[in-house]
Coordinates of N, CA and C in Angstrom, one line a residue:
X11 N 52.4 36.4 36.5 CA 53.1 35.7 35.5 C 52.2 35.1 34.5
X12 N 52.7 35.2 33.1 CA 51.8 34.4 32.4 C 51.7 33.2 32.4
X13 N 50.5 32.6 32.4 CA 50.4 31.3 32.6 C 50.3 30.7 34.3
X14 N 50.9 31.5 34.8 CA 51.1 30.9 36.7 C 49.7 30.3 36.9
X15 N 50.5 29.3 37.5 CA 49.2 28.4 38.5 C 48.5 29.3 39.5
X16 N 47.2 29.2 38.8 CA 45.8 30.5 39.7 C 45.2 29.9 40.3
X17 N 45.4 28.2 40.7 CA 44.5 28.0 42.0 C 43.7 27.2 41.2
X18 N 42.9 26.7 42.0 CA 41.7 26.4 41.4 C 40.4 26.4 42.9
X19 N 39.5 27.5 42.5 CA 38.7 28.0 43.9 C 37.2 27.1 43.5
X20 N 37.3 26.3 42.1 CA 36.4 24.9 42.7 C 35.1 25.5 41.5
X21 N 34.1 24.8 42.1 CA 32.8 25.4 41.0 C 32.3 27.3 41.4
X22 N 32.2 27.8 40.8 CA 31.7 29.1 40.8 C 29.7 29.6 40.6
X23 N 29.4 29.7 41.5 CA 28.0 30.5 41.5 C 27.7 31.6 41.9
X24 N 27.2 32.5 40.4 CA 27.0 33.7 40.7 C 25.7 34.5 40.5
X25 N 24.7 33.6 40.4 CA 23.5 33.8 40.7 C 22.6 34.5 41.3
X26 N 23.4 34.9 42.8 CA 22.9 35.6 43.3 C 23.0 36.7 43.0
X27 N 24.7 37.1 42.7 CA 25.7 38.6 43.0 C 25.1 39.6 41.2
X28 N 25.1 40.8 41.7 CA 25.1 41.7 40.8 C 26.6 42.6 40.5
X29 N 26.8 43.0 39.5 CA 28.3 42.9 39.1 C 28.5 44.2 38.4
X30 N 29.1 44.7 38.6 CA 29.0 46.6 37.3 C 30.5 46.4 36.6
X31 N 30.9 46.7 35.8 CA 31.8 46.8 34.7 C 32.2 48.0 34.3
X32 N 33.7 48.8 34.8 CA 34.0 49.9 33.7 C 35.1 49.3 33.0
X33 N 34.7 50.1 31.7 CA 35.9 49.1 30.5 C 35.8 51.1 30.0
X34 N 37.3 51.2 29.9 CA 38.2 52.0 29.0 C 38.2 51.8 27.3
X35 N 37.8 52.8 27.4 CA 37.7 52.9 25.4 C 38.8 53.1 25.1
X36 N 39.3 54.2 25.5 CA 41.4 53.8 25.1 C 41.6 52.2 24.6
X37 N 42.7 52.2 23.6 CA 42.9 50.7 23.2 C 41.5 49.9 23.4
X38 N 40.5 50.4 22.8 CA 39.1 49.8 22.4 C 38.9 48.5 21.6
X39 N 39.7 48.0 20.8 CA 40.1 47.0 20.3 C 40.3 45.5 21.6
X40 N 41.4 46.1 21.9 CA 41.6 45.0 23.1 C 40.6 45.3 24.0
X41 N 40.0 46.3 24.6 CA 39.5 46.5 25.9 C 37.6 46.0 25.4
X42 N 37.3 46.1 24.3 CA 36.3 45.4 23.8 C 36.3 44.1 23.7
X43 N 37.6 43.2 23.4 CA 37.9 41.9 23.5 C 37.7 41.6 24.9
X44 N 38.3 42.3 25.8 CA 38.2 41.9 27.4 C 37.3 41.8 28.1
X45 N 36.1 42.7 27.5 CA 34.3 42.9 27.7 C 33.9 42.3 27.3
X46 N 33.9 41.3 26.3 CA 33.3 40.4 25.6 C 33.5 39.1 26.2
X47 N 35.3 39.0 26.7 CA 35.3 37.5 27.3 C 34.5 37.5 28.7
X48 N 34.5 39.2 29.4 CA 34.8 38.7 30.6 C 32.8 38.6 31.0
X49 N 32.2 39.2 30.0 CA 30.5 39.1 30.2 C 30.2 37.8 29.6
X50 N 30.7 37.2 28.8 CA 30.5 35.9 28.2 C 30.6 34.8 30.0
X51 N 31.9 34.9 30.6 CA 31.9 34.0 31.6 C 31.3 34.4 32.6
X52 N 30.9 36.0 33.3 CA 29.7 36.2 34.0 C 28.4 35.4 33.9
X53 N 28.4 35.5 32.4 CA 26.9 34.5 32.0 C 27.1 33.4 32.3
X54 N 28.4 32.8 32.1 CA 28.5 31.3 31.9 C 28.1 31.1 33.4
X55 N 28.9 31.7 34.5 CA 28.7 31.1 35.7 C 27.6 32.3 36.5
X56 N 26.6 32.1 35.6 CA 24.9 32.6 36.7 C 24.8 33.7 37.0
X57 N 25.5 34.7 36.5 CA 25.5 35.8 36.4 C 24.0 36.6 35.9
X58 N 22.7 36.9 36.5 CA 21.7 36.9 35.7 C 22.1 38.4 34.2
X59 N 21.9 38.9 33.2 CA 22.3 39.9 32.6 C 21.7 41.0 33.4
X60 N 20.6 40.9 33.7 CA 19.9 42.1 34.3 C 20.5 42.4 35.7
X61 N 21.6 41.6 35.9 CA 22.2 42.2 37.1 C 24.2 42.4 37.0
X62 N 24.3 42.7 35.7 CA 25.4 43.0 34.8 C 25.3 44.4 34.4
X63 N 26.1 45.8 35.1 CA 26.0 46.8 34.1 C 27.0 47.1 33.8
X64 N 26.8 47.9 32.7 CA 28.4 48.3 32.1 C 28.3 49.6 32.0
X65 N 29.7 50.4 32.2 CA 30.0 51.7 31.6 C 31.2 51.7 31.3
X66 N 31.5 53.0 30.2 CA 32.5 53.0 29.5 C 33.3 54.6 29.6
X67 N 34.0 54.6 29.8 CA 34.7 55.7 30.0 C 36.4 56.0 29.1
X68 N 36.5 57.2 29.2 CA 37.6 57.4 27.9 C 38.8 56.1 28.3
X69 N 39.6 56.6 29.2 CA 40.9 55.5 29.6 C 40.5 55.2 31.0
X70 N 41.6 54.6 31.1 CA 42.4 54.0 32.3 C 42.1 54.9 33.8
X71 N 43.1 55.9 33.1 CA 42.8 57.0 34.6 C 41.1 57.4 34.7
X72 N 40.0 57.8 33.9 CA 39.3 57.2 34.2 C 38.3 56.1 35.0
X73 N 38.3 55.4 35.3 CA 37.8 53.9 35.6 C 37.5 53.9 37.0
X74 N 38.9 55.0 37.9 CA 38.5 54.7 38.6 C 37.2 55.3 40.0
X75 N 37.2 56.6 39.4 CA 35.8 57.6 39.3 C 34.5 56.8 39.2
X76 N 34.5 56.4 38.4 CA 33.4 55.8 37.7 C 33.2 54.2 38.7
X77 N 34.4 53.6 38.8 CA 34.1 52.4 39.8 C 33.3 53.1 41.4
X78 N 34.1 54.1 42.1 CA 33.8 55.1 42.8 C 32.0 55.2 42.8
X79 N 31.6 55.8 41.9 CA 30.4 56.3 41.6 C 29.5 55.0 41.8
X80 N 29.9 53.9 41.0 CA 29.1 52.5 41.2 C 29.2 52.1 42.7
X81 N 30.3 52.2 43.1 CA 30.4 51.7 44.8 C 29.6 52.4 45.6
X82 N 29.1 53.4 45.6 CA 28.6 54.5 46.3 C 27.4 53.8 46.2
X83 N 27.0 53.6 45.1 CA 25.2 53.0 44.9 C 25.2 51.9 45.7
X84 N 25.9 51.3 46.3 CA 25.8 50.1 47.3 C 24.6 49.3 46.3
X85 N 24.6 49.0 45.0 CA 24.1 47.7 44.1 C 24.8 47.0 44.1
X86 N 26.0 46.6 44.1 CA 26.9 45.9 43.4 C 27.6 44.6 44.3
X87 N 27.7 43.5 44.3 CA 28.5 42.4 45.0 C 30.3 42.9 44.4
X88 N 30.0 42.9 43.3 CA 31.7 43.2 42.9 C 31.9 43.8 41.8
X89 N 32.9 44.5 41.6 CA 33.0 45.5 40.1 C 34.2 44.7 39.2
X90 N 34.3 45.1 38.6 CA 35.4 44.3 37.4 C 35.9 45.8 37.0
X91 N 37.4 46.4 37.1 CA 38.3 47.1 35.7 C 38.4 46.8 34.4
X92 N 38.2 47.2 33.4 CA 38.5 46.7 32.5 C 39.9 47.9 31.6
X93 N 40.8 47.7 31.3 CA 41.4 48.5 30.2 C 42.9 48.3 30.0
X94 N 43.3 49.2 29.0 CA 44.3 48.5 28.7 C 45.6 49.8 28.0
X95 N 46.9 49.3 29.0 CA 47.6 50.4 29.0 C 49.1 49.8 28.0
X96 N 49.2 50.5 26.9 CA 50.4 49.7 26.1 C 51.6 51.1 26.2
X97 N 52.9 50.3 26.5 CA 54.1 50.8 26.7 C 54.4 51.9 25.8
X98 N 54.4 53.3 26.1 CA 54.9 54.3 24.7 C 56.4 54.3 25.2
X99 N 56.6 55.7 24.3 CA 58.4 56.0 24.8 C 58.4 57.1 25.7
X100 N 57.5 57.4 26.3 CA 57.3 58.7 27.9 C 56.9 57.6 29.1
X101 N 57.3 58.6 29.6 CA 56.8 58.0 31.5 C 55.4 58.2 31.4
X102 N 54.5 58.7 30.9 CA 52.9 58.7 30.9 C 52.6 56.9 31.1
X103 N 53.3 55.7 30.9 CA 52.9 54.9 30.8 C 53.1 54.5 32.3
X104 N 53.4 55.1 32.9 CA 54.3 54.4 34.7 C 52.8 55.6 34.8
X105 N 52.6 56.2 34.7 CA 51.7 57.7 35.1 C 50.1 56.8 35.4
X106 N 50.3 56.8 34.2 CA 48.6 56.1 34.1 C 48.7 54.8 34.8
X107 N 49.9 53.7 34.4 CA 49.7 52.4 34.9 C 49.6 52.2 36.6
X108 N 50.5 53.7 37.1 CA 50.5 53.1 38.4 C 49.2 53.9 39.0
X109 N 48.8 55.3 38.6 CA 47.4 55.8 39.2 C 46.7 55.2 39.1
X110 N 46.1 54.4 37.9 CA 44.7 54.0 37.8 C 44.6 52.8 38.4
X111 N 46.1 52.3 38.6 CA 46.2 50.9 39.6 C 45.6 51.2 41.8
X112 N 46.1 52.2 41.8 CA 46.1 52.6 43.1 C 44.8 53.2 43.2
X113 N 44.3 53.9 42.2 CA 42.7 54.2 42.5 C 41.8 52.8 42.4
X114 N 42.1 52.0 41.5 CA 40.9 50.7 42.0 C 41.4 50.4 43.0
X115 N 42.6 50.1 43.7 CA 42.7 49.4 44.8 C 42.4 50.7 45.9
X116 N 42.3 51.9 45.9 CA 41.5 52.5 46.8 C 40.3 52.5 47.3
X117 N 39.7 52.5 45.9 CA 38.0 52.3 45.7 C 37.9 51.3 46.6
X118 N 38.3 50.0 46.0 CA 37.7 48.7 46.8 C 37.9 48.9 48.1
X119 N 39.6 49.3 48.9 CA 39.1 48.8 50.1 C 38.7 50.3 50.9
X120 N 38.4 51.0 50.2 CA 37.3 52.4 51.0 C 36.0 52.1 51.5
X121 N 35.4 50.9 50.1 CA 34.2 50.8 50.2 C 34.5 49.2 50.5
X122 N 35.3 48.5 51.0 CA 34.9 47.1 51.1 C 34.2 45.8 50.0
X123 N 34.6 46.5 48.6 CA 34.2 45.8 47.5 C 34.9 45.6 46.7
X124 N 35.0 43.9 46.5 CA 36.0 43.5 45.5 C 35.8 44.4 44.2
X125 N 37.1 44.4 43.6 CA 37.2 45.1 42.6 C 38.0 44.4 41.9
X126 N 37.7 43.7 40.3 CA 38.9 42.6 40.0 C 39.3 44.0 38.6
X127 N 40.5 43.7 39.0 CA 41.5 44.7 38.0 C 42.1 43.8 36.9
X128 N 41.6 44.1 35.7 CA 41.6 43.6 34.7 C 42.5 45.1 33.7
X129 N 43.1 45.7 34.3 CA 43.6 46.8 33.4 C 44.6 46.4 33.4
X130 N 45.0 45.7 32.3 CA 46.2 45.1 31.2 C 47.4 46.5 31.3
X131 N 48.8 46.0 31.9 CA 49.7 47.1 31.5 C 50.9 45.9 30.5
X132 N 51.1 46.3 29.3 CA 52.1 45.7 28.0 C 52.9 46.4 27.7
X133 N 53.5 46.1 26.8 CA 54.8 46.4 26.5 C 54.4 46.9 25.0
X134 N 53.7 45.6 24.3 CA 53.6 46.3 22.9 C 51.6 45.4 22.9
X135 N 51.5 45.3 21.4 CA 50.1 45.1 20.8 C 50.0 43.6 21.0
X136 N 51.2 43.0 20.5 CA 51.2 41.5 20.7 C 50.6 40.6 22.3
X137 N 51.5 41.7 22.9 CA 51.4 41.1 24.5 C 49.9 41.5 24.6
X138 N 49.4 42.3 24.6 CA 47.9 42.7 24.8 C 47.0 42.2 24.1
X139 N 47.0 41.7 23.1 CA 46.3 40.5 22.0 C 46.0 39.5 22.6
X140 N 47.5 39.0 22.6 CA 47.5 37.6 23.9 C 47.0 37.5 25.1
X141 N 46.3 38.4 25.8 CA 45.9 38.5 27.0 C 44.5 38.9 27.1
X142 N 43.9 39.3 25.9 CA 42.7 40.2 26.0 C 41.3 38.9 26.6
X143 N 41.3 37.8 26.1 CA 40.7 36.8 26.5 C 40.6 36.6 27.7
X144 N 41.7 35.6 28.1 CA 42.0 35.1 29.5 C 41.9 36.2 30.2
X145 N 42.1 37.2 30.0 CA 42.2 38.1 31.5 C 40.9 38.9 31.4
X146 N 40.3 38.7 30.6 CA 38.6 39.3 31.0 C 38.2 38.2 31.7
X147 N 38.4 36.9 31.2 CA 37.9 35.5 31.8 C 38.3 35.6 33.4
X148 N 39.4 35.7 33.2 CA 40.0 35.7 34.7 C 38.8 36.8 35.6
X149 N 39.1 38.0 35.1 CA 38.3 39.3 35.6 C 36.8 38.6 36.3
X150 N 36.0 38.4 35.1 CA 34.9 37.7 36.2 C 34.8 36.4 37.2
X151 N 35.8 35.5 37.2 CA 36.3 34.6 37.6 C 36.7 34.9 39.2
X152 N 37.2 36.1 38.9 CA 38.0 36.9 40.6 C 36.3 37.4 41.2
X153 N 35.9 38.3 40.0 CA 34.7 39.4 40.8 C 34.2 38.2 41.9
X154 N 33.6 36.7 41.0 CA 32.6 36.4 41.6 C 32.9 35.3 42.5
X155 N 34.1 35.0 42.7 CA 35.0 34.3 43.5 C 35.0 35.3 44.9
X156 N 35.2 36.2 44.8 CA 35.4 37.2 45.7 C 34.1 38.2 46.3
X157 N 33.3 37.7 45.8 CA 31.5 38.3 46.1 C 31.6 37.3 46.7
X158 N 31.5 36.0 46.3 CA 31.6 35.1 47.9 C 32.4 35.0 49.5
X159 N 33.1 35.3 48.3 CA 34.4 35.3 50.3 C 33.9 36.6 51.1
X160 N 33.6 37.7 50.5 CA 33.2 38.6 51.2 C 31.7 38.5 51.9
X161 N 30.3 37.6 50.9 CA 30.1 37.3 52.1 C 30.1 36.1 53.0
X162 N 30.7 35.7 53.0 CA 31.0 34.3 53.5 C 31.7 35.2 54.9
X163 N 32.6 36.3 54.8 CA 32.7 36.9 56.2 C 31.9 37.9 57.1
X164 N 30.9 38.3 55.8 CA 29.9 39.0 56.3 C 30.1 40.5 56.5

């Protein structure tokens, strides 16, 4: 829900963790806004850059191949989704929103690595405008929240 109370998991250090990034060029506008917030708070919270990569891939259904491929390299503390799916007048939008949802959540728990799913599903441009910020923020916020708890269980 928009706005819902997310907790608060306290100070964040990510200093140690290395982080990979697929962001969808589909709706590249927004999904470049979501890249922008969510490497901006990587950095903020210790993220070194040289241990930030990014790739970019056409859409959605996409992403999650490519997350796939990054997991394999066993580099990574946690990956971040990035992309962004806006409501047409066909079912392609239930098509894409629910596969490329069920492939990151495969990825992650195949390979045991958080995966924060930042792939925006909207209705129109407005709602996705409104969101492109906070939810990149959020996006690294989860990755590196979640590089800890994992190992914190080892």
């Amino acid at each position: 829900m928009f706005g819902a109370d997310k907790g608060s998991a306290g100070p964040l250090d990510g200093r140690k963790f290395s982080i990979g990034i697929v962001q969808a060029r589909w709706n590249e506008g927004v999904t470049d806004a979501l890249f922008k917030a969510c490497h901006a708070e990587l950095l903020a919270l210790g993220v070194q850059e040289k241990n930030i990569a990014h790739v970019k891939v056409p859409g959605a259904l996409e992403v999650p191949v490519a997350l796939q491929a990054m997991a394999e390299r066993d580099d990574f503390d946690a990956l971040i989704a990035l992309g962004c799916i806006i409501r047409g007048e066909t079912y392609h939008f239930e098509l894409v929103a629910n596969e490329s949802g069920a492939g990151v959540t495969r990825v992650s728990l195949d390979y045991r690595l958080p995966i924060a799913n930042a792939i925006l599903t909207v209705e129109n441009d407005e709602q996705a405008l409104a969101r492109q910020t906070d939810k990149g923020i959020d996006a690294a916020r989860v990755a590196v929240e979640m590089a800890h708890v994992l190992d914190s269980i080892g």
